PDB file of C-alpha atoms in Angstrom:
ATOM      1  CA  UNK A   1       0.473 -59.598   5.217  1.00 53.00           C
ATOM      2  CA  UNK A   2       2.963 -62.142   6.331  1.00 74.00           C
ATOM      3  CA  UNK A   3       3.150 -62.754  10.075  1.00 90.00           C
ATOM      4  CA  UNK A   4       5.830 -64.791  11.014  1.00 97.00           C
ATOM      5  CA  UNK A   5       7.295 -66.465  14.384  1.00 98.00           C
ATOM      6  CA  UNK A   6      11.027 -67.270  14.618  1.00 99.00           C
ATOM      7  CA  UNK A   7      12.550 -69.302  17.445  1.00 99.00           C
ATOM      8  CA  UNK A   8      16.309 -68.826  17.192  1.00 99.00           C
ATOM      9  CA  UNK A   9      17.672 -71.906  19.564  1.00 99.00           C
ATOM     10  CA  UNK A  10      20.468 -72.429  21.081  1.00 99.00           C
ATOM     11  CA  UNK A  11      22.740 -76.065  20.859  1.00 99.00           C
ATOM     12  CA  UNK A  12      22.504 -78.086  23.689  1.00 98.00           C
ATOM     13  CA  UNK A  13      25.855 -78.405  26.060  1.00 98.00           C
ATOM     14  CA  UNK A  14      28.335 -79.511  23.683  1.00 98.00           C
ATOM     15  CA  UNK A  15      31.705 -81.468  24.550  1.00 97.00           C
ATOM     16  CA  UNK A  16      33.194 -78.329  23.648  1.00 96.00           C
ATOM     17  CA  UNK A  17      31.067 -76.276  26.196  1.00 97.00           C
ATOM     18  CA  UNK A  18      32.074 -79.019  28.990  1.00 97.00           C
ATOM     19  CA  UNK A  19      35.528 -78.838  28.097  1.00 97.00           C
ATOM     20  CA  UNK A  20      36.288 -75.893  27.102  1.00 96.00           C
ATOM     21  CA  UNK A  21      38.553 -76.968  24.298  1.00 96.00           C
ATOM     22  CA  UNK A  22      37.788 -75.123  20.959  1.00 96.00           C
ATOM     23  CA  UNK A  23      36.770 -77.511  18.277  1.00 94.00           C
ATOM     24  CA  UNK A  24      35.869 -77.407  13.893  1.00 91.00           C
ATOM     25  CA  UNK A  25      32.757 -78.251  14.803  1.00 95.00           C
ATOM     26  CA  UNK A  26      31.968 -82.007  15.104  1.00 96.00           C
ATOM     27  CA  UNK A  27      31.987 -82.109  19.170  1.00 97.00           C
ATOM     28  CA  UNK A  28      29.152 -83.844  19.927  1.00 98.00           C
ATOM     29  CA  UNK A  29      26.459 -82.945  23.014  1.00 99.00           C
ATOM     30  CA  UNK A  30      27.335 -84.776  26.032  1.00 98.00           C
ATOM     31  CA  UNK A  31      24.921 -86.342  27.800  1.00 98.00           C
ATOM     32  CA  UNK A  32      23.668 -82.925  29.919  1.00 98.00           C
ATOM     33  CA  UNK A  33      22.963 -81.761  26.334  1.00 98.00           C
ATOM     34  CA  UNK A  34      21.027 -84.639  25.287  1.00 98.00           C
ATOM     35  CA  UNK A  35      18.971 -84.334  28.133  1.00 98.00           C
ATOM     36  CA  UNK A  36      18.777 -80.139  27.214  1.00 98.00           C
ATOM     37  CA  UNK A  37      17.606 -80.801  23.897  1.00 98.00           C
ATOM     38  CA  UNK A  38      15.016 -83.741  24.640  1.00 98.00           C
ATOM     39  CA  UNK A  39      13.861 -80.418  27.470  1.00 98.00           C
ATOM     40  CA  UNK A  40      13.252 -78.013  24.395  1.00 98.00           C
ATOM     41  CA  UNK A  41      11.624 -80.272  22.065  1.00 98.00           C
ATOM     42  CA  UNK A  42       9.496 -80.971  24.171  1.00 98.00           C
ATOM     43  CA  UNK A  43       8.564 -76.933  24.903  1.00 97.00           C
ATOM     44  CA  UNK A  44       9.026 -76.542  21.007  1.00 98.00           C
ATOM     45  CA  UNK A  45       6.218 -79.100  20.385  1.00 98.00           C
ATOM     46  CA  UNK A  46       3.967 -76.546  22.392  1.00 97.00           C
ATOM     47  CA  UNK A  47       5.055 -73.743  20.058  1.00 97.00           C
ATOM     48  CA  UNK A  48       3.122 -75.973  16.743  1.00 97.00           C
ATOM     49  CA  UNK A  49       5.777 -75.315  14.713  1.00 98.00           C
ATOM     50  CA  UNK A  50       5.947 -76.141  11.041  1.00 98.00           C
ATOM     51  CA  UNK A  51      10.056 -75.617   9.701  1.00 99.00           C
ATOM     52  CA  UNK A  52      12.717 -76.926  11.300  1.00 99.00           C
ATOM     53  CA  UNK A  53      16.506 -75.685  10.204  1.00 99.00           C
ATOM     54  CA  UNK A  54      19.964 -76.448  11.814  1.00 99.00           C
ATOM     55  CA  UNK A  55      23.471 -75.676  11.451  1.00 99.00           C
ATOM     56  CA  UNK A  56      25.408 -78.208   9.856  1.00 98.00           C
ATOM     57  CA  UNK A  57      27.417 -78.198  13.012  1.00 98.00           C
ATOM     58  CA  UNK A  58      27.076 -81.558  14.564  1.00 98.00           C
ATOM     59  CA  UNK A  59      26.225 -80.401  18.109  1.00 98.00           C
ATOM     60  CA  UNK A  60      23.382 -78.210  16.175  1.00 99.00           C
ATOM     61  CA  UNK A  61      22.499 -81.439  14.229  1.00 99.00           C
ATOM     62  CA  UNK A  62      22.165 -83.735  17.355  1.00 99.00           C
ATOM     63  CA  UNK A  63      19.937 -81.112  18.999  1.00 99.00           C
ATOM     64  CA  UNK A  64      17.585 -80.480  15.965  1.00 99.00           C
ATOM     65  CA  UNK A  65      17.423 -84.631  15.394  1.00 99.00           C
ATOM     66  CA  UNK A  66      15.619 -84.744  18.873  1.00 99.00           C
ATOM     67  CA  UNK A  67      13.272 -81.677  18.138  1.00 99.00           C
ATOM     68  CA  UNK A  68      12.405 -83.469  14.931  1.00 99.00           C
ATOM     69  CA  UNK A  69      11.558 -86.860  17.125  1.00 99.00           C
ATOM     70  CA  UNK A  70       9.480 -84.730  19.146  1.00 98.00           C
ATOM     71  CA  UNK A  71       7.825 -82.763  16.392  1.00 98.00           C
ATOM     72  CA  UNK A  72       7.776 -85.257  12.960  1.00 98.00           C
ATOM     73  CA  UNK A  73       9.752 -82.014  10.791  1.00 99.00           C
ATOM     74  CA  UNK A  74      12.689 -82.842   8.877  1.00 99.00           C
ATOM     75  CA  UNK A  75      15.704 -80.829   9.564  1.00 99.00           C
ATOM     76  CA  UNK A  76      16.782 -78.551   7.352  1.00 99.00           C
ATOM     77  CA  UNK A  77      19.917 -78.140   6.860  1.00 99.00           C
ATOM     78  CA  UNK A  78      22.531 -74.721   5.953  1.00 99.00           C
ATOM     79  CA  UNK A  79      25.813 -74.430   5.862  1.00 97.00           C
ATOM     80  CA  UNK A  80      25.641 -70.554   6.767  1.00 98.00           C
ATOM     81  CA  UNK A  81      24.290 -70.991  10.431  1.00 98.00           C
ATOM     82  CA  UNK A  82      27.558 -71.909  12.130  1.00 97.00           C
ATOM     83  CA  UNK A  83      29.281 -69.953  14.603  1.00 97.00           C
ATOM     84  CA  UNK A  84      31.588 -67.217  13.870  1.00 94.00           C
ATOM     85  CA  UNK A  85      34.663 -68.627  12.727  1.00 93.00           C
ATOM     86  CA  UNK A  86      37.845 -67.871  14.424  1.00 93.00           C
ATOM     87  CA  UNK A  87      41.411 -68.528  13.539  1.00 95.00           C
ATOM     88  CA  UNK A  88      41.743 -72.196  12.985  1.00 96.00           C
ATOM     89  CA  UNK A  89      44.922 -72.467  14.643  1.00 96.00           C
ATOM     90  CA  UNK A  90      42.807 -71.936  18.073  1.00 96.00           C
ATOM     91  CA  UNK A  91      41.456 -75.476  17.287  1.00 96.00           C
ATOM     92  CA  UNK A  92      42.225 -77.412  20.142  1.00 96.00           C
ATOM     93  CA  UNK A  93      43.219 -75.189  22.659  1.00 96.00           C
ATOM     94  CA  UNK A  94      41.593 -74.019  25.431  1.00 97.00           C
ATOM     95  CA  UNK A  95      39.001 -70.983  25.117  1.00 95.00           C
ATOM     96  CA  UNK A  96      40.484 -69.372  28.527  1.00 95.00           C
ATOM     97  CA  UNK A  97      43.754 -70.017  27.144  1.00 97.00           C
ATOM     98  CA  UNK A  98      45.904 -66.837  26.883  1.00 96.00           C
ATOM     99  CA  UNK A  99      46.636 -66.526  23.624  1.00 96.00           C
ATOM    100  CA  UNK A 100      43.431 -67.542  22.240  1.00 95.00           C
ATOM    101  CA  UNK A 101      41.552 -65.006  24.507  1.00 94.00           C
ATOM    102  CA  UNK A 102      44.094 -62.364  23.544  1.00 95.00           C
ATOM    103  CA  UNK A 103      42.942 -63.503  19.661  1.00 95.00           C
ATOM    104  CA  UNK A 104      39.415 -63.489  20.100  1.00 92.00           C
ATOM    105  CA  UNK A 105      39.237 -60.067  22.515  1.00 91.00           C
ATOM    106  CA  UNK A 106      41.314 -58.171  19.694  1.00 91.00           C
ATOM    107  CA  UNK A 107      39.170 -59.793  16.752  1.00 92.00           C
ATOM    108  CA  UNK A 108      35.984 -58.403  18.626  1.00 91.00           C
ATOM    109  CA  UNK A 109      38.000 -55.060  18.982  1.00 89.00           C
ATOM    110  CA  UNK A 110      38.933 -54.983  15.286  1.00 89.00           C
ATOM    111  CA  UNK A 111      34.705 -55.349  14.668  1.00 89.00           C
ATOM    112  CA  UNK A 112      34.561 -52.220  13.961  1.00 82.00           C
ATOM    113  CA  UNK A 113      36.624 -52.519  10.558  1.00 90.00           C
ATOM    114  CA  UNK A 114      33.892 -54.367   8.695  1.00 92.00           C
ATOM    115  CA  UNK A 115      37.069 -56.541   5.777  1.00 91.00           C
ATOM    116  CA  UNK A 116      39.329 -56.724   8.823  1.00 92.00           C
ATOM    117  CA  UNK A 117      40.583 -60.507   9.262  1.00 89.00           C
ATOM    118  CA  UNK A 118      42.899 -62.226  11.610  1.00 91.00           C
ATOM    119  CA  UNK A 119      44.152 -65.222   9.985  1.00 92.00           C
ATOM    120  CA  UNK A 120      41.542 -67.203   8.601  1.00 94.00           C
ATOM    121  CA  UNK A 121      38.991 -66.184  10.949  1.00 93.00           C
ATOM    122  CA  UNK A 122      36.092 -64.789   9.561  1.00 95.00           C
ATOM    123  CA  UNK A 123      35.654 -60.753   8.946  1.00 95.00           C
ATOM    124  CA  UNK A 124      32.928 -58.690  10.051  1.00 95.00           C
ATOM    125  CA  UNK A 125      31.585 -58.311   6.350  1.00 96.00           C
ATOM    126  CA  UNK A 126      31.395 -61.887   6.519  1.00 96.00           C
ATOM    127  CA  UNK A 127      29.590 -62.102   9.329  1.00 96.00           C
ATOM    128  CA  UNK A 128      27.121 -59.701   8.046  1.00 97.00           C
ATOM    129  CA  UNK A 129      27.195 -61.276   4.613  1.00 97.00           C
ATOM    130  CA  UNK A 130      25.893 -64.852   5.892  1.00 98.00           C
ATOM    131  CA  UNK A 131      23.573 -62.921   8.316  1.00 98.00           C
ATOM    132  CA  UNK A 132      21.704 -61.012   5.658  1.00 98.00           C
ATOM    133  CA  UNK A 133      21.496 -64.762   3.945  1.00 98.00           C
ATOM    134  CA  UNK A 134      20.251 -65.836   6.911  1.00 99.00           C
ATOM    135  CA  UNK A 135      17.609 -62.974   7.277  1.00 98.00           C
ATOM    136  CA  UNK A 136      16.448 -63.434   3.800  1.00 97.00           C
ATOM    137  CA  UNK A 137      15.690 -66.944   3.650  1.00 98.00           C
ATOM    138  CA  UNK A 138      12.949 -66.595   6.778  1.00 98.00           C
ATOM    139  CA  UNK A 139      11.760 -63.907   5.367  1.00 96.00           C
ATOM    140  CA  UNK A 140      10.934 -65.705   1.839  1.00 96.00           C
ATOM    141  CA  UNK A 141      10.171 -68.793   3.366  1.00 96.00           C
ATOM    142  CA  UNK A 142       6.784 -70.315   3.257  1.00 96.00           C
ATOM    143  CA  UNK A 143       7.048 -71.334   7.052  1.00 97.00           C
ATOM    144  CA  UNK A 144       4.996 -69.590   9.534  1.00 97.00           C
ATOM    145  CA  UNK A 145       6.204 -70.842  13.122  1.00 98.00           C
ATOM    146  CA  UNK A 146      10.098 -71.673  12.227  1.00 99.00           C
ATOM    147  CA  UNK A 147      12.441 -73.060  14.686  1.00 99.00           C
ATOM    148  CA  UNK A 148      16.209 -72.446  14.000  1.00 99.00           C
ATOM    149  CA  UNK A 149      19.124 -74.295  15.416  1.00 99.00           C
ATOM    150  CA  UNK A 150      22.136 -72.735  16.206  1.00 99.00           C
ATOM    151  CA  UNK A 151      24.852 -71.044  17.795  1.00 98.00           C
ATOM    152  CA  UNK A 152      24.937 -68.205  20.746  1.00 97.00           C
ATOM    153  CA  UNK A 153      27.345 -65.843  19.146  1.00 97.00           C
ATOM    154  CA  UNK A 154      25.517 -66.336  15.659  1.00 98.00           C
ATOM    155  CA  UNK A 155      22.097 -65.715  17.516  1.00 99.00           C
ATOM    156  CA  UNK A 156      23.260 -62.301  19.124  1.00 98.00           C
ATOM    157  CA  UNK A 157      24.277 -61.522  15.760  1.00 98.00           C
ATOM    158  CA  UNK A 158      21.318 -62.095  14.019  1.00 98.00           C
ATOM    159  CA  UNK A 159      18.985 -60.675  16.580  1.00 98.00           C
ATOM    160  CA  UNK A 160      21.942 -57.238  16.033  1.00 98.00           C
ATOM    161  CA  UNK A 161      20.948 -57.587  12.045  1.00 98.00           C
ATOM    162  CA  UNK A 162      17.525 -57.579  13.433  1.00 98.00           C
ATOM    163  CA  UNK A 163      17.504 -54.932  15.357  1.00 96.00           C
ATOM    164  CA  UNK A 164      20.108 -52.118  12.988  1.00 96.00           C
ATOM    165  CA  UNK A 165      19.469 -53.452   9.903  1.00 95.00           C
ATOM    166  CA  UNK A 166      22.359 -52.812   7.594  1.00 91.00           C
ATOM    167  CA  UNK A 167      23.544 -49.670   9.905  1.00 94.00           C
ATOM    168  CA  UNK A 168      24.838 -52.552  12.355  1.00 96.00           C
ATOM    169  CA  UNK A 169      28.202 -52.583  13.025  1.00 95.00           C
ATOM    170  CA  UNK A 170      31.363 -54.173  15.036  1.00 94.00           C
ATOM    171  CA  UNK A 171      30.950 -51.790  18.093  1.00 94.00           C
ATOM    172  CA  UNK A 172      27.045 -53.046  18.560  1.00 96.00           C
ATOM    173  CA  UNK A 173      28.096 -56.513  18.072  1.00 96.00           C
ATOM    174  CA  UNK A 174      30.624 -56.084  20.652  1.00 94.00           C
ATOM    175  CA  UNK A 175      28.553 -54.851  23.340  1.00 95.00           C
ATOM    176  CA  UNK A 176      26.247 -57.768  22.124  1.00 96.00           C
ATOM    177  CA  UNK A 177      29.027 -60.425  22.834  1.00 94.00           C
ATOM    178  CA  UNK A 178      29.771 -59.333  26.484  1.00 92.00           C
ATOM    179  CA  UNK A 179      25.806 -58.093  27.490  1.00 96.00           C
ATOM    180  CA  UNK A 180      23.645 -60.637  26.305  1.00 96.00           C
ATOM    181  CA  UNK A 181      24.442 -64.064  27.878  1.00 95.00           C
ATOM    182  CA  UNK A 182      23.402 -67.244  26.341  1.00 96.00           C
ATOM    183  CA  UNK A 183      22.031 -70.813  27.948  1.00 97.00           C
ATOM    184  CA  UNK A 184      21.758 -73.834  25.876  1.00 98.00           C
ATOM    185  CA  UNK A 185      18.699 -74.749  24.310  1.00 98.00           C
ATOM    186  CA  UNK A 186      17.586 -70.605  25.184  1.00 98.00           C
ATOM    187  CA  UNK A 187      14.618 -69.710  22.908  1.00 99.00           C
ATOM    188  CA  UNK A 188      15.058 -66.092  21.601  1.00 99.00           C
ATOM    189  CA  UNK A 189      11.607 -65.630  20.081  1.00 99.00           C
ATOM    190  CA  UNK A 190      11.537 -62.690  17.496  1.00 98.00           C
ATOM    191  CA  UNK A 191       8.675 -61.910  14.553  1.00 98.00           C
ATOM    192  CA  UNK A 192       8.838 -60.723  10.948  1.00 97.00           C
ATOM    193  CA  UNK A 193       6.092 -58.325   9.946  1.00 95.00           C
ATOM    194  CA  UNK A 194       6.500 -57.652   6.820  1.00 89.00           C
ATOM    195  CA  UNK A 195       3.544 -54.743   6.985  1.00 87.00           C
ATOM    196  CA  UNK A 196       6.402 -52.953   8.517  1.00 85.00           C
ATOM    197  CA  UNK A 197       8.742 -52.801   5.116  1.00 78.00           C
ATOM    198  CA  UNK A 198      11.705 -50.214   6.465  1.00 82.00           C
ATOM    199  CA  UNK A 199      11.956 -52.113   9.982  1.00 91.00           C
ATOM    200  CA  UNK A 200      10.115 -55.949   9.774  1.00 96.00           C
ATOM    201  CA  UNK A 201      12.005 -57.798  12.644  1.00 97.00           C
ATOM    202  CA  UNK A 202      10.822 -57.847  16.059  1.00 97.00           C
ATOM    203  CA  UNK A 203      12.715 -59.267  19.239  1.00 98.00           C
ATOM    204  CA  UNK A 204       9.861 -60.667  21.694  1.00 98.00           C
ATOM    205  CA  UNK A 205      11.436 -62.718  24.249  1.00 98.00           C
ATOM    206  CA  UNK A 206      15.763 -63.659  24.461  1.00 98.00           C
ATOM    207  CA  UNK A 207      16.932 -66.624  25.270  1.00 98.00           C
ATOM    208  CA  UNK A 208      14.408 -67.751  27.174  1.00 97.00           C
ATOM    209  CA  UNK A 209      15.366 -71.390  29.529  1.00 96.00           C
ATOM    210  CA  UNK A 210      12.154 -71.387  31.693  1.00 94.00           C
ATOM    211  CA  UNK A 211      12.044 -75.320  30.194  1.00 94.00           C
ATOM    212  CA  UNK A 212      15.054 -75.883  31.930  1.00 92.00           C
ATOM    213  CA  UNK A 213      14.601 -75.668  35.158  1.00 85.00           C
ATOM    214  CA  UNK A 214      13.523 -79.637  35.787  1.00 62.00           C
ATOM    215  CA  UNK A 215      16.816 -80.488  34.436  1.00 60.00           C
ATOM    216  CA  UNK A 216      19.075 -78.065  36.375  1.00 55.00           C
ATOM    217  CA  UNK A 217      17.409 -79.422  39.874  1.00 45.00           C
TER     218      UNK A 217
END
């Protein structure tokens, strides 16, 4: 029976985290996150894995190109790890601005109707659609110990998929938004048991940043 260990990892600080300007995706870490993700390779090299995937998000990439220094994997690379998409006009704007937090607060709201879109943000049924992806490719893969690069909002959604299976919905994610925080370079640390058929996924620790306590002093 397949035993599997997934590290779902979070970006290190992004330009966009600093500033707080929304971006498409190709801020870059700033030097904090650099110094975040050279932290968690580091921890990751302790963890022996064997897969390393990314987001094709650049401040996904630059973290994943240190844990690949650290570890010798090549990155793997998907286009269906990003984080939820919202509308692009919010590009460039602040995230506290009003407007965009009146956006995102009723999009999170609006959850709960699974082919409900603002815009060209991304739907609910989306979200789930690219999650279940997500879920079935570490499942099938031949990877034992696989590290994953991503985003926070994306993690808590995945770890949601986890958790309901396909009974998820908007109102869990919502109170998954707002309850679990996130910290850059976290380690949420979850197992697929696939002896367990109806209910395989397992969350063991979340966003765990133990490893960043030198770098925070």
């Amino acid at each position: 029976m397949a035993l599997k260990n997934i590290y779902l990892i979070r970006h290190g600080q992004s330009a966009e985290n600093e500033s707080g300007i929304l971006s498409d995706g190709t801020a870059p870490l700033t030097a904090q996150g650099r110094q975040e993700a050279t932290t968690v390779a580091a921890r990751v090299q302790t963890l022996k894995p064997d897969t390393l995937m990314a987001s094709h998000y650049l401040r996904a990439q630059q973290t994943a190109a240190t844990i690949s220094e650290a570890t010798g994997l090549p990155v793997e690379t998907y286009d269906f790890l990003f984080e939820n998409r919202y509308p692009s006009w919010t590009i460039g704007k602040h995230h506290r601005a009003p407007d965009v937090l009146e956006s995102a607060l009723y999009i999170h709201d609006q959850y709960v109707e699974e082919d409900f879109k603002q815009d060209d943000a991304e739907s609910f049924a989306e979200l789930k659609e690219r999650g279940q992806k997500t879920l079935s490719l570490l499942a099938a893969h031949s990877g034992q110990n696989i590290v994953v690069v991503s985003h926070g909002l994306f993690i808590r959604f995945l770890v949601g998929l986890m958790i309901f299976g396909n009974e998820f919905t908007g109102r869990e994610f919502k109170a998954l938004i707002h309850g679990f925080n996130t910290k850059n370079t976290g380690v949420t640390w979850c197992l697929y048991d696939e002896s367990f058929h109806a209910k395989p996924w397992r969350l063991m620790t979340w966003n765990d940043h133990e490893h960043l306590a030198e770098t925070n002093e």
